[in-house]
Amino acid sequence: MRWSGQELGVEQSDALPGLAKLNNLVRSVQTPDFAGVTFHEVLAKSALNKVPGQSAMPFGWTINPYRGCTHACAYCLHPETSITMADGRQQPLWSVEVGDEVLGTHVVDGFRRYTASKVLAKWESRKRAYRVSLADGTELIASGDHRFLTNRGWKYVTGAMFGPGQRPYLTTANSLIGFGSRGVGRAPSVLSDEYVRGYLSGMIRGDGMMLRRTYPRSRGGSYVAHHFRLALADEEALARSRMYLATVGVSTNQFPFSGATETRRAMTAIRTSRRADFDAITEVIAWPPIRSREWHAGFLGGVFDAEGSCSRSVLRISNSDEAILHSIEVALAVFGIPFIREAPHLNGVANIRITGGLSSRNAFFAIAQPAITRKLQLVGAMVKTTADLSIAAIDDLGQDVDMLDITTTTGDFIANGVVSHNCFARPTHTYLDLDAGDDFDRQIIVKVNVADVLRTELAKPSWKRDAVALGTNTDPYQRAEGRYTLMPGIIDALATSGTPFSILTKGTLLRRDLPLIAEAAKLVPVDVAMSIAIYDHELQQSVEPGTPSAKARLATVSAVREAGLDCAVFLMPILPYLTDSKAHLDDALRQAKSAGATSVLYTALHLRAGVKPWFMQWLEREHPELVPKYRSMYYGNNAYAPKAYRRWLGERIHPLIRAHGLERGREDPVTGGIRSTALTGGAAVELPEVFGSPADPAALF
C-alpha cells in the first residue's frame, strides 16, 4: 500500500500491521454498519493528484477521497432467497433494492410483531455455502456467518463450543422462528400463457358477467347480443385482468360502475360487446382437459382476487358453483396446501378455508400471486410459528457461492419465511486503483481532511483551474461516502475556487448531492456521468453483485436530468459474446435515452492483471463455453481486446449511438468528464485504439 505521499510527520505508535510505517494515521475504525471492513482515517497531505504526463488519460488532475472501495461487500444469503416485502409479496433477494420496504419485526410490549422495514444497504461477495434444511421443507442457502432467530435466540449457521470460533450456532435441537416456505420453490411466471389463462378463468368465472342473449327486432326477426363485464373495487386486479385480456386479443373499455357508499367502496368495470371478444373470452376461460401447474396457480390467483378474503391470517375463498369449488380444491391439493370446505350457508355459498396458519397462507400467496395487495398484509401481525421449522440438517455444500445481504432499519428481514438477521460479518470486495495499483481488501483509507486540504491547494496562485476528474480511480459515491460525507466539501471547494470538475460513479448516493452539484454548475462547468455497463438484470447481478442495479442507476440518470444537468452514461465495459449483440446494445441505448442520458460512451472489456484471474474464474463458472474465446483474446499479459474486435465493435455501435441521439459532446471516452486543458488545451482527445471492423467477432480469433 503506497501511502507514503500522504505522510505528515505525526508519529503513530498504535498503527495496525502494514500501517506501522505511516505517520498520518488518525485512527482505525470498525462499525456494525460496515462489519468486516476497517476504515483507516488518515490526514492527507494533498488532495489533488497530478496525472503523469506520459499517461494516455485525457485529464490532468484527480481527487480520490478514498483508497479502496466499499461499493460491494460480502453477503450471506443466496440471491434466489425469497424475501417477504412489506406489502406481503415475495421477491428474490437479487431484485430487492435500496429504498425498498421489506417485512421485518420489532418487539412491542414483550411480543414480536411484523413491521415494515426499509432497506438501507445491499452488498455481495463469495462465501462458503451451507444448506439449512427445515422439517417443513424450507431450505436456506447461507454462509456460516449468517444468523437466524431460533427458539433460543439469534444463532449463527456455524460456530464452535470453545476456542476462537466460539459463538452460538444452529443445531438440530433448534427451531427457527417465522412461517417457513414449505419448500414451495420457484413461483410460476405471472406472464406465462398458462398462468394467464388460469387467472382469467378464476377471475371471470368468479366475478365476471358473460351474457349471450337473443333479442327480437322491431321490424321482425332477431339478433344475438354479446355482453362481457367485470366490475371490481380493487383496481389492481381489474388492471391485471384487462392486460391479460389484451394479450389474447380482447379489447375492453373501462368505466365507473358504482359510487362509494358508507358500506361499499366505489367500483370500476371493464366491458366489451363485440362477438369476437366474447368468443375469445369463452375460449380462454374454458376448463382445459389437462391442467398444468401454471394453470392451477393462475386459477387460484384469479379466483382469490375475485372472491377471496384474508383476515387475521385466515384465508378463505367463497363460491356456490360446485365446479369452481372442486377446481379450487384440486389446485390446492396439487401444491400440497391444506384446506377444509366449510358447511355452505343458507344461500348455497360455501367457503374453502386454508388451514395451517401463516405457513400455508404464505405458501398460497407465493404460488397464486394474486394482484390485490391489501389482502396480503402481514404488518402488525404477531410473529407466531405454527409450521414445523425444526432444523433437520445443516450441510456444508463444499464450495464458495455468490450471495447477497441487506441492511434494514429493523436489523432483520424475512428470508424464505424465517426471521433473518442483518449479517455483520461481511468483507468488502477488492477494488483496484488504476494509477497506483493499490488493492485494498477490507482496508479502506479515508482522507478525512480532504476538503480542507483541497481548499488550501486551490487557493495557491500556481493553481490554473484545470479540470478535475472525480471517480477515475475509486468511486466517490461508494457506500462509505454515506458515513463520511466528504463529497459536499469537495464540490463546494471546487466550485467556489472556479475549478471545473467531472463526476463518474456507479453509486446512487449521488442523488443526495444533486442540489449542491446543480448550484456548482452555475459557477463552473460540471460534467456528470453514470457507469451502467450491463442491462440484463441477471447478468448484471452475476458480474457486478452488490452494486446498484441498472434500474436504480438509470433512475439516478433521470434525477440528474431533473436537476437541470446533462448526464452521460458509460456503457463500459462491453463484454465480448455477452453484451455486444446488436439487440443488447440497442436495448441498452434505448434505456439510457429513455432515462434522459445526453450521451453514451463505451469501451470493450479491459482485463487488468489484478482483475483477470477473478473474471476468468467467474467465466469458467457461468459461461465455460466462452473460456477458449476469451483466452485467445486476452492471452498472456494482454489486457485489451484485440484491435480487430474493437474496430468491429465500433462499426456495430456507432450507428446505434447516432440513431438514439446519444453521440458524445464534451465528455471524454474514458471518464465522461471535462477534457483537461492542461493536457489538451481544451481540444477533444481520442484515446488510441479505443474505437474501432470485421463483420463477425467470432471470425477474429
XYZ file of C-alpha atoms in Angstrom:
701
model
C 0.000 0.000 0.000
C 1.655 3.200 -1.173
C 0.505 5.919 1.156
C 3.908 7.456 1.853
C 2.926 10.513 -0.149
C 0.268 11.237 2.479
C 2.632 11.297 5.467
C 2.513 14.352 7.722
C 5.233 13.533 10.195
C 2.856 12.782 13.116
C 4.017 9.684 14.991
C 1.504 6.826 15.338
C 2.612 4.057 17.666
C -0.627 2.070 17.516
C -0.783 1.515 13.762
C -2.018 -1.875 12.583
C 0.374 -4.298 10.863
C 1.089 -2.930 7.406
C 0.227 0.596 8.557
C 3.024 0.968 11.078
C 5.192 2.823 8.598
C 2.577 5.553 8.268
C 2.733 8.637 10.430
C -0.563 10.198 9.379
C -3.000 7.602 10.725
C -5.617 9.196 12.966
C -7.455 6.018 13.926
C -8.745 2.719 12.570
C -12.483 2.259 12.872
C -14.811 -0.714 12.679
C -18.582 -0.311 12.851
C -21.539 -2.720 12.725
C -22.848 -0.861 9.679
C -19.710 -1.939 7.793
C -18.774 -5.077 9.692
C -15.770 -6.864 8.229
C -14.442 -3.521 6.950
C -11.807 -1.412 8.649
C -11.684 2.291 7.893
C -8.228 3.792 8.357
C -8.820 7.515 8.809
C -5.791 9.493 7.675
C -4.814 13.147 7.442
C -3.960 13.735 3.820
C -1.085 15.994 2.899
C -2.540 16.664 -0.544
C -5.922 16.277 -2.211
C -5.143 16.963 -5.874
C -3.384 14.156 -7.731
C -1.402 15.059 -10.873
C -1.794 12.547 -13.670
C 1.662 11.602 -15.036
C 2.498 13.365 -18.271
C 3.038 10.075 -20.117
C -0.438 8.843 -19.207
C -2.982 8.444 -22.011
C -5.726 9.750 -19.744
C -7.234 12.952 -21.176
C -7.373 14.800 -17.880
C -4.649 16.283 -15.732
C -5.932 16.098 -12.148
C -7.954 13.763 -9.992
C -9.226 13.690 -6.408
C -9.630 10.399 -4.551
C -11.146 10.888 -1.095
C -10.998 7.110 -0.570
C -8.394 4.465 -1.318
C -10.263 1.197 -1.753
C -13.989 0.830 -2.195
C -16.924 -0.347 -0.118
C -19.279 -0.445 -3.093
C -19.563 -4.226 -2.938
C -19.281 -6.294 0.206
C -19.686 -9.871 1.291
C -23.183 -11.180 1.502
C -24.629 -14.123 3.318
C -27.749 -15.452 1.564
C -28.228 -16.989 -1.856
C -29.537 -14.419 -4.403
C -32.636 -16.545 -5.104
C -33.674 -16.464 -1.431
C -37.305 -15.330 -1.244
C -37.731 -12.066 0.683
C -41.140 -11.071 2.042
C -41.840 -7.449 1.173
C -43.783 -5.072 3.416
C -46.863 -5.440 1.178
C -46.812 -9.216 1.691
C -45.444 -10.124 -1.720
C -42.378 -12.295 -2.303
C -39.314 -11.178 -4.262
C -35.986 -12.909 -4.849
C -33.198 -11.249 -2.881
C -31.381 -10.220 -6.046
C -34.313 -7.993 -7.057
C -34.583 -6.147 -3.715
C -33.221 -2.600 -3.971
C -32.022 0.008 -1.513
C -35.073 2.049 -0.507
C -37.497 -0.869 -0.842
C -39.652 -1.797 2.141
C -39.399 -5.394 3.289
C -41.085 -7.189 6.158
C -39.123 -7.026 9.406
C -40.002 -7.489 13.054
C -39.996 -5.445 16.235
C -40.840 -6.173 19.839
C -43.828 -4.333 21.341
C -44.820 -4.914 24.982
C -42.799 -8.095 25.052
C -44.347 -9.531 21.857
C -42.577 -9.711 18.492
C -44.688 -8.401 15.610
C -44.179 -7.959 11.883
C -43.494 -4.427 10.693
C -42.333 -2.553 7.594
C -38.551 -2.217 7.363
C -36.655 -0.054 4.871
C -33.618 -1.408 3.034
C -30.648 0.847 3.789
C -27.858 -1.019 2.019
C -27.176 -4.069 -0.138
C -23.911 -5.830 -0.868
C -22.361 -9.084 -2.106
C -19.354 -11.427 -2.028
C -18.434 -15.100 -2.331
C -18.577 -17.292 0.731
C -18.605 -20.915 1.757
C -22.183 -22.147 1.358
C -24.260 -24.141 3.811
C -27.748 -25.543 3.268
C -30.073 -25.311 6.258
C -32.985 -27.734 5.847
C -36.118 -27.465 7.987
C -38.697 -30.119 8.758
C -41.458 -28.408 6.736
C -39.390 -28.490 3.536
C -37.965 -24.968 3.809
C -34.349 -24.691 2.664
C -31.938 -21.783 3.056
C -28.527 -21.386 1.425
C -26.413 -19.143 3.650
C -22.874 -18.504 4.787
C -21.678 -19.779 8.125
C -21.702 -16.198 9.430
C -25.387 -15.596 8.855
C -27.744 -15.511 11.829
C -31.326 -16.683 12.180
C -33.786 -16.214 15.021
C -34.374 -19.504 16.835
C -36.404 -20.689 19.816
C -33.217 -19.992 21.802
C -32.325 -16.605 20.381
C -30.122 -15.483 17.492
C -27.707 -18.136 16.243
C -25.080 -18.329 13.514
C -25.256 -21.070 10.916
C -21.882 -22.411 12.079
C -19.726 -21.905 15.169
C -17.835 -23.674 17.909
C -18.331 -24.518 21.571
C -14.818 -23.448 22.528
C -11.840 -21.533 21.184
C -11.594 -18.504 18.885
C -14.633 -19.591 16.862
C -16.859 -19.824 19.911
C -20.334 -18.402 19.278
C -23.951 -19.625 19.420
C -24.699 -21.732 16.348
C -27.507 -23.787 14.862
C -28.020 -27.438 15.749
C -30.769 -29.942 15.088
C -32.079 -29.141 18.568
C -33.128 -25.688 17.348
C -36.242 -24.431 15.583
C -36.334 -21.229 13.536
C -38.932 -18.506 14.020
C -41.318 -17.496 11.263
C -43.756 -19.204 8.925
C -41.405 -21.030 6.569
C -41.782 -21.595 2.847
C -42.921 -25.253 2.852
C -40.410 -25.924 0.081
C -42.645 -24.174 -2.455
C -39.741 -23.445 -4.776
C -39.784 -21.036 -7.702
C -43.150 -19.386 -8.342
C -44.641 -19.607 -11.845
C -44.339 -16.574 -14.068
C -47.446 -14.392 -13.990
C -46.805 -13.689 -17.686
C -46.795 -17.321 -18.841
C -49.657 -18.279 -21.182
C -50.917 -20.987 -18.832
C -50.918 -18.722 -15.767
C -52.750 -16.011 -17.729
C -55.457 -18.452 -18.863
C -55.822 -19.852 -15.351
C -56.077 -16.381 -13.811
C -58.718 -15.214 -16.286
C -60.709 -18.408 -15.729
C -60.681 -17.939 -11.950
C -61.419 -14.219 -12.127
C -64.154 -14.226 -14.769
C -65.862 -17.390 -13.534
C -65.701 -15.988 -10.016
C -66.817 -12.399 -10.582
C -67.455 -11.698 -14.258
C -70.661 -11.447 -16.228
C -70.948 -13.303 -19.546
C -74.312 -12.838 -21.291
C -75.325 -14.073 -24.747
C -78.987 -13.355 -25.443
C -81.304 -13.264 -28.425
C -83.495 -10.171 -28.800
C -86.383 -9.549 -31.240
C -86.098 -6.805 -33.812
C -88.880 -4.205 -34.009
C -89.420 -4.965 -37.674
C -89.312 -8.716 -37.269
C -86.543 -11.206 -36.885
C -83.998 -11.250 -34.062
C -80.387 -10.570 -33.231
C -77.893 -12.013 -30.724
C -76.274 -9.647 -28.211
C -72.967 -10.461 -26.534
C -72.037 -8.788 -23.267
C -68.963 -9.208 -21.071
C -68.470 -7.142 -17.929
C -66.125 -7.351 -14.956
C -66.674 -4.923 -12.054
C -64.242 -4.744 -9.116
C -63.436 -2.425 -6.229
C -59.704 -3.252 -6.436
C -58.139 -1.660 -9.484
C -55.002 -3.823 -9.224
C -56.984 -6.942 -10.149
C -59.013 -5.077 -12.769
C -55.857 -3.715 -14.408
C -54.262 -7.183 -14.470
C -57.409 -8.722 -15.954
C -57.625 -6.053 -18.627
C -53.936 -6.513 -19.502
C -54.320 -10.300 -19.689
C -57.385 -9.957 -21.931
C -55.417 -7.672 -24.226
C -52.727 -10.361 -24.593
C -55.346 -12.737 -26.018
C -56.692 -10.100 -28.387
C -59.646 -8.845 -26.359
C -60.027 -5.070 -26.194
C -62.178 -3.673 -23.356
C -63.479 -0.291 -22.307
C -63.173 0.888 -18.701
C -65.897 2.889 -16.963
C -67.117 3.835 -13.447
C -69.553 1.148 -12.308
C -70.857 2.384 -8.953
C -70.019 5.124 -6.481
C -68.844 4.646 -2.922
C -71.355 4.337 -0.079
C -70.993 4.104 3.671
C -70.696 0.329 3.436
C -69.159 -0.233 -0.001
C -66.218 1.096 -1.928
C -66.512 2.575 -5.379
C -66.291 0.054 -8.209
C -64.805 0.282 -11.684
C -65.626 -2.051 -14.559
C -64.385 -3.171 -17.962
C -66.665 -4.398 -20.745
C -66.972 -5.379 -24.375
C -69.955 -6.216 -26.583
C -68.058 -7.458 -29.629
C -68.903 -11.021 -30.614
C -65.258 -11.805 -31.443
C -64.202 -10.660 -27.964
C -66.987 -12.674 -26.335
C -65.964 -15.817 -28.229
C -62.285 -15.288 -27.344
C -63.096 -14.922 -23.634
C -65.293 -18.027 -23.754
C -62.401 -19.994 -25.240
C -59.840 -18.650 -22.744
C -61.859 -19.494 -19.621
C -62.953 -22.957 -20.781
C -61.949 -25.780 -18.438
C -58.851 -27.308 -20.037
C -58.782 -31.103 -20.408
C -55.259 -31.162 -18.925
C -54.383 -28.575 -16.313
C -50.738 -27.640 -15.798
C -49.264 -26.405 -12.509
C -49.067 -22.907 -14.031
C -52.779 -23.022 -14.905
C -53.650 -24.172 -11.373
C -51.542 -21.340 -9.887
C -53.187 -18.749 -12.130
C -56.658 -20.091 -11.348
C -56.016 -19.779 -7.602
C -54.742 -16.215 -8.087
C -57.753 -15.194 -10.161
C -60.458 -16.786 -8.047
C -58.871 -15.394 -4.865
C -58.796 -11.860 -6.314
C -62.428 -12.332 -7.313
C -63.903 -13.965 -4.213
C -61.170 -14.474 -1.651
C -60.508 -12.840 1.702
C -57.722 -12.884 4.257
C -58.477 -11.540 7.716
C -56.222 -12.146 10.730
C -54.271 -14.640 8.616
C -57.423 -16.712 7.910
C -57.677 -17.205 4.150
C -60.982 -18.153 2.545
C -62.386 -18.394 -0.975
C -66.171 -18.381 -1.370
C -68.409 -19.640 -4.165
C -71.644 -21.543 -4.802
C -70.625 -23.192 -8.074
C -69.580 -26.799 -7.448
C -67.279 -26.863 -10.500
C -65.398 -23.828 -9.208
C -65.196 -25.148 -5.649
C -63.924 -28.510 -6.886
C -61.316 -26.804 -9.099
C -60.064 -24.786 -6.106
C -59.702 -27.979 -4.077
C -57.840 -29.761 -6.875
C -55.432 -26.849 -7.333
C -54.711 -26.631 -3.597
C -54.044 -30.363 -3.492
C -51.618 -30.079 -6.426
C -49.481 -27.701 -4.371
C -49.921 -29.538 -1.082
C -51.719 -26.654 0.632
C -54.034 -27.953 3.399
C -57.670 -26.838 3.434
C -61.173 -27.692 4.565
C -64.556 -26.974 2.974
C -66.847 -25.327 5.482
C -70.562 -26.069 5.558
C -72.469 -23.966 2.996
C -74.568 -21.003 4.076
C -78.325 -20.887 3.517
C -77.732 -19.097 0.217
C -75.640 -22.027 -1.011
C -72.304 -20.238 -0.793
C -69.523 -22.403 0.659
C -66.093 -21.386 1.953
C -62.857 -23.186 1.283
C -60.550 -22.278 4.157
C -56.777 -22.693 4.089
C -55.510 -24.386 7.251
C -52.005 -24.415 8.714
C -51.681 -20.753 9.722
C -49.190 -18.298 8.218
C -47.121 -21.101 6.717
C -49.956 -22.244 4.459
C -51.197 -18.701 3.861
C -47.859 -17.521 2.538
C -47.292 -20.684 0.524
C -50.637 -19.938 -1.153
C -49.654 -16.347 -1.927
C -46.216 -17.367 -3.203
C -47.845 -19.810 -5.645
C -51.036 -17.961 -6.639
C -49.511 -14.448 -6.736
C -52.817 -12.565 -6.571
C -52.918 -8.970 -7.757
C -54.705 -7.330 -4.816
C -52.160 -6.038 -2.331
C -54.486 -5.206 0.573
C -55.297 -8.886 1.085
C -51.641 -9.802 1.594
C -50.805 -7.557 4.553
C -48.831 -9.028 7.443
C -47.736 -5.777 9.094
C -48.952 -5.714 12.684
C -49.495 -9.471 12.950
C -47.839 -11.301 15.817
C -44.853 -13.475 14.948
C -46.108 -16.998 15.561
C -44.593 -20.246 14.404
C -47.223 -22.836 13.532
C -45.165 -24.745 10.949
C -42.544 -27.299 11.949
C -39.413 -25.211 11.477
C -37.126 -27.503 13.430
C -33.727 -27.931 11.832
C -33.490 -31.245 10.025
C -29.944 -30.849 8.695
C -27.106 -28.389 8.100
C -24.966 -29.403 5.135
C -21.666 -27.921 4.027
C -22.028 -27.634 0.251
C -18.262 -27.698 -0.120
C -17.958 -24.644 -2.338
C -17.998 -20.871 -2.332
C -21.057 -19.345 -3.984
C -22.298 -15.839 -4.758
C -24.540 -14.476 -2.028
C -26.249 -11.218 -1.095
C -27.193 -9.421 2.092
C -29.143 -6.322 3.018
C -29.224 -3.903 5.943
C -32.657 -2.803 7.134
C -33.983 -0.284 9.626
C -35.209 -3.051 11.935
C -31.996 -5.062 11.746
C -33.780 -8.081 10.314
C -35.899 -9.318 7.427
C -37.890 -12.413 6.435
C -35.929 -14.823 4.228
C -37.701 -17.933 2.901
C -40.268 -17.337 5.619
C -37.929 -17.198 8.638
C -36.587 -14.245 10.616
C -33.091 -13.456 9.361
C -30.582 -11.062 10.937
C -28.594 -8.443 9.045
C -25.226 -10.067 8.532
C -22.402 -8.208 10.285
C -19.522 -10.346 9.069
C -19.107 -9.115 5.532
C -15.719 -8.296 3.961
C -15.612 -5.802 1.132
C -14.873 -6.646 -2.447
C -11.448 -5.697 -3.719
C -11.176 -2.654 -5.944
C -8.021 -1.533 -7.748
C -6.528 1.932 -8.071
C -5.877 2.341 -11.799
C -2.921 4.678 -11.384
C -1.083 3.482 -8.311
C -2.231 -0.160 -8.424
C -3.397 -0.125 -4.818
C -5.539 -3.082 -3.842
C -7.438 -2.565 -0.627
C -9.054 -5.741 0.688
C -11.316 -4.775 3.586
C -8.945 -1.921 4.413
C -10.401 1.413 3.308
C -8.277 4.532 3.541
C -10.369 7.637 4.234
C -8.838 11.086 3.812
C -10.981 12.726 6.438
C -9.460 16.196 5.924
C -9.554 16.082 2.127
C -11.894 19.085 1.714
C -9.811 21.374 3.927
C -6.575 20.351 2.201
C -8.207 20.855 -1.184
C -9.269 24.415 -0.313
C -5.687 25.251 0.576
C -4.354 23.824 -2.687
C -6.958 25.571 -4.817
C -6.134 28.918 -3.193
C -2.492 28.805 -4.312
C -1.537 31.304 -7.039
C 0.005 28.444 -9.010
C -3.348 26.696 -9.447
C -4.518 27.211 -13.042
C -8.069 25.941 -12.514
C -7.581 22.922 -14.749
C -10.475 20.486 -14.878
C -10.527 17.874 -12.099
C -11.973 14.366 -12.514
C -13.595 12.507 -9.624
C -14.338 8.799 -9.883
C -11.490 7.787 -12.168
C -9.734 5.556 -9.621
C -12.211 4.782 -6.856
C -15.889 5.620 -6.743
C -16.506 8.846 -4.791
C -20.081 7.722 -4.060
C -19.324 4.292 -2.726
C -21.160 3.164 0.410
C -18.520 4.685 2.705
C -19.494 8.147 1.477
C -22.801 7.698 3.266
C -20.826 7.521 6.502
C -18.120 10.138 5.899
C -19.879 12.709 3.647
C -16.688 14.006 2.064
C -18.076 14.936 -1.353
C -20.120 18.027 -0.367
C -16.976 19.733 0.919
C -15.038 18.758 -2.214
C -17.765 20.029 -4.541
C -18.052 23.327 -2.673
C -14.271 23.834 -2.682
C -14.013 23.241 -6.431
C -16.987 25.446 -7.308
C -16.043 28.407 -5.136
C -12.476 28.346 -6.496
C -13.697 28.431 -10.104
C -12.423 24.916 -10.896
C -14.435 22.872 -13.420
C -14.922 19.227 -12.492
C -16.491 15.953 -13.534
C -18.008 13.087 -11.546
C -18.161 9.472 -12.670
C -19.943 6.990 -10.392
C -21.949 3.791 -10.119
C -23.402 4.979 -6.826
C -26.975 6.132 -6.459
C -25.849 8.122 -3.403
C -25.029 10.837 -5.960
C -28.678 11.895 -5.682
C -28.038 13.211 -2.180
C -25.739 15.913 -3.541
C -27.637 16.878 -6.701
C -28.849 20.231 -5.298
C -25.243 21.130 -4.410
C -23.943 19.956 -7.801
C -26.629 21.971 -9.599
C -25.585 25.095 -7.686
C -21.927 24.402 -8.514
C -22.837 24.162 -12.212
C -23.949 27.800 -12.072
C -20.371 28.767 -11.180
C -18.198 26.339 -13.171
C -18.583 23.735 -15.929
C -19.673 20.433 -14.359
C -19.990 17.061 -16.074
C -21.798 14.109 -14.510
C -21.620 10.531 -15.772
C -23.198 7.295 -14.546
C -21.480 3.998 -15.238
C -24.040 1.420 -16.434
C -22.393 -1.449 -18.265
C -24.963 -4.257 -18.235
C -28.728 -4.007 -18.749
C -29.640 -7.679 -18.425
C -30.522 -7.917 -14.716
C -29.405 -11.490 -14.115
C -26.105 -10.952 -15.915
C -25.551 -7.652 -14.095
C -26.137 -9.287 -10.718
C -23.744 -12.059 -11.657
C -20.941 -9.798 -12.920
C -21.432 -6.854 -10.544
C -23.019 -8.278 -7.391
C -23.515 -5.690 -4.695
C -23.552 -2.660 -6.977
C -26.773 -0.740 -7.630
C -28.896 -2.317 -10.348
C -29.099 -0.836 -13.825
C -32.669 0.201 -12.990
C -31.502 2.127 -9.911
C -28.678 3.793 -11.837
C -30.983 4.752 -14.711
C -33.300 6.335 -12.144
C -30.293 8.323 -10.925
C -29.636 9.471 -14.507
C -33.219 10.748 -14.606
C -32.712 12.514 -11.279
C -29.578 14.224 -12.640
C -31.521 15.453 -15.656
C -34.397 16.645 -13.460
C -31.831 18.691 -11.546
C -31.071 20.519 -14.786
C -27.746 18.793 -15.528
C -26.533 16.804 -18.507
C -25.681 13.186 -17.746
C -23.510 10.861 -19.806
C -23.844 7.103 -19.498
C -20.768 4.894 -19.625
C -21.513 1.649 -21.414
C -18.280 0.222 -20.036
C -17.136 -2.420 -20.338
C -18.874 -4.192 -23.193
C -18.352 -7.929 -22.675
C -17.481 -9.878 -25.836
C -20.122 -12.505 -26.719
C -22.250 -11.473 -23.718
C -23.282 -7.840 -24.139
C -22.055 -6.992 -27.636
C -25.063 -8.267 -29.603
C -26.932 -5.662 -31.605
C -30.114 -6.408 -29.628
C -28.413 -5.899 -26.256
C -26.630 -2.719 -27.349
C -29.783 -1.286 -28.914
C -31.812 -2.033 -25.772
C -29.114 -0.527 -23.548
C -29.029 2.668 -25.585
C -32.823 2.826 -25.675
C -32.997 2.574 -21.888
C -30.274 5.176 -21.448
C -32.065 7.569 -23.779
C -35.390 6.936 -22.054
C -33.795 7.764 -18.705
C -32.618 11.104 -20.109
C -28.964 10.389 -20.875
C -27.407 13.071 -23.035
C -24.598 10.917 -24.437
C -23.165 7.419 -24.244
C -19.526 6.367 -24.220
C -18.219 2.834 -24.488
C -15.163 0.587 -24.451
C -14.640 -3.143 -24.766
C -13.671 -5.203 -21.726
C -10.237 -4.355 -20.350
C -8.789 -7.019 -18.020
C -6.090 -5.594 -15.783
C -3.698 -8.031 -14.153
C -5.457 -7.932 -10.778
C -8.903 -8.384 -12.334
C -8.196 -11.089 -14.927
C -7.994 -14.089 -12.521
C -11.287 -13.136 -10.859
C -13.049 -12.575 -14.165
C -11.798 -15.811 -15.709
C -12.889 -17.728 -12.616
C -16.348 -16.200 -12.974
C -16.403 -17.014 -16.700
C -15.440 -20.654 -16.093
C -18.280 -20.948 -13.598
C -21.011 -19.106 -15.505
C -20.070 -19.390 -19.209
C -17.500 -22.175 -19.663
C -18.210 -22.278 -23.396
C -16.670 -18.811 -23.738
C -13.422 -19.548 -21.894
C -11.425 -20.559 -25.020
C -12.550 -17.440 -26.889
C -11.617 -15.124 -24.010
C -8.251 -16.817 -23.555
C -7.491 -16.232 -27.222
C -8.474 -12.570 -26.872
C -6.814 -11.805 -23.541
C -3.820 -14.162 -23.752
C -0.720 -13.705 -21.604
C -0.388 -10.175 -20.287
C -2.675 -8.713 -22.929
C -5.242 -6.585 -21.086
C -7.060 -5.131 -24.106
C -9.405 -6.771 -26.553
C -7.757 -7.206 -29.971
C -7.752 -4.227 -32.308
C -9.864 -6.092 -34.847
C -12.563 -6.732 -32.273
C -12.567 -3.096 -31.182
C -12.925 -1.958 -34.790
C -15.800 -4.400 -35.308
C -17.483 -3.200 -32.108
C -17.109 0.413 -33.203
C -18.794 -0.267 -36.523
C -21.635 -2.030 -34.741
C -22.346 0.510 -32.018
C -21.660 3.871 -33.691
C -24.791 3.763 -35.914
C -26.872 2.798 -32.884
C -25.491 5.678 -30.835
C -26.315 8.075 -33.660
C -29.791 6.585 -34.131
C -30.615 7.141 -30.459
C -29.197 10.669 -30.487
C -26.518 9.850 -27.921
C -23.341 10.967 -29.644
C -20.858 12.429 -27.232
C -20.224 16.112 -26.845
C -17.594 17.390 -24.443
C -17.250 14.130 -22.500
C -14.109 12.093 -22.981
C -14.211 8.366 -23.815
C -12.774 7.172 -20.502
C -14.010 9.375 -17.714
C -17.067 11.094 -19.097
C -15.585 14.222 -17.656
C -14.287 17.553 -18.892
C -11.187 17.296 -21.026
C -8.249 18.713 -19.181
C -6.928 21.928 -20.672
C -3.628 21.053 -19.056
C -3.234 18.141 -21.460
C -5.215 19.192 -24.495
C -5.738 22.923 -24.427
C -9.431 22.232 -24.442
C -9.365 20.140 -27.642
C -11.038 16.775 -27.935
C -8.843 13.782 -27.219
C -9.307 10.277 -28.554
C -7.568 7.507 -26.678
C -5.527 5.319 -29.018
C -7.273 2.142 -30.188
C -10.401 2.673 -28.140
C -12.810 2.506 -31.067
C -12.517 0.733 -33.955
C -14.352 -3.951 -38.245
C -14.812 -7.327 -39.446
C -18.420 -8.438 -39.607
C -18.370 -11.196 -37.006
C -16.274 -11.194 -33.821
C -16.164 -14.978 -33.856
C -14.189 -14.822 -37.076
C -11.479 -12.700 -35.496
C -9.892 -15.245 -33.173
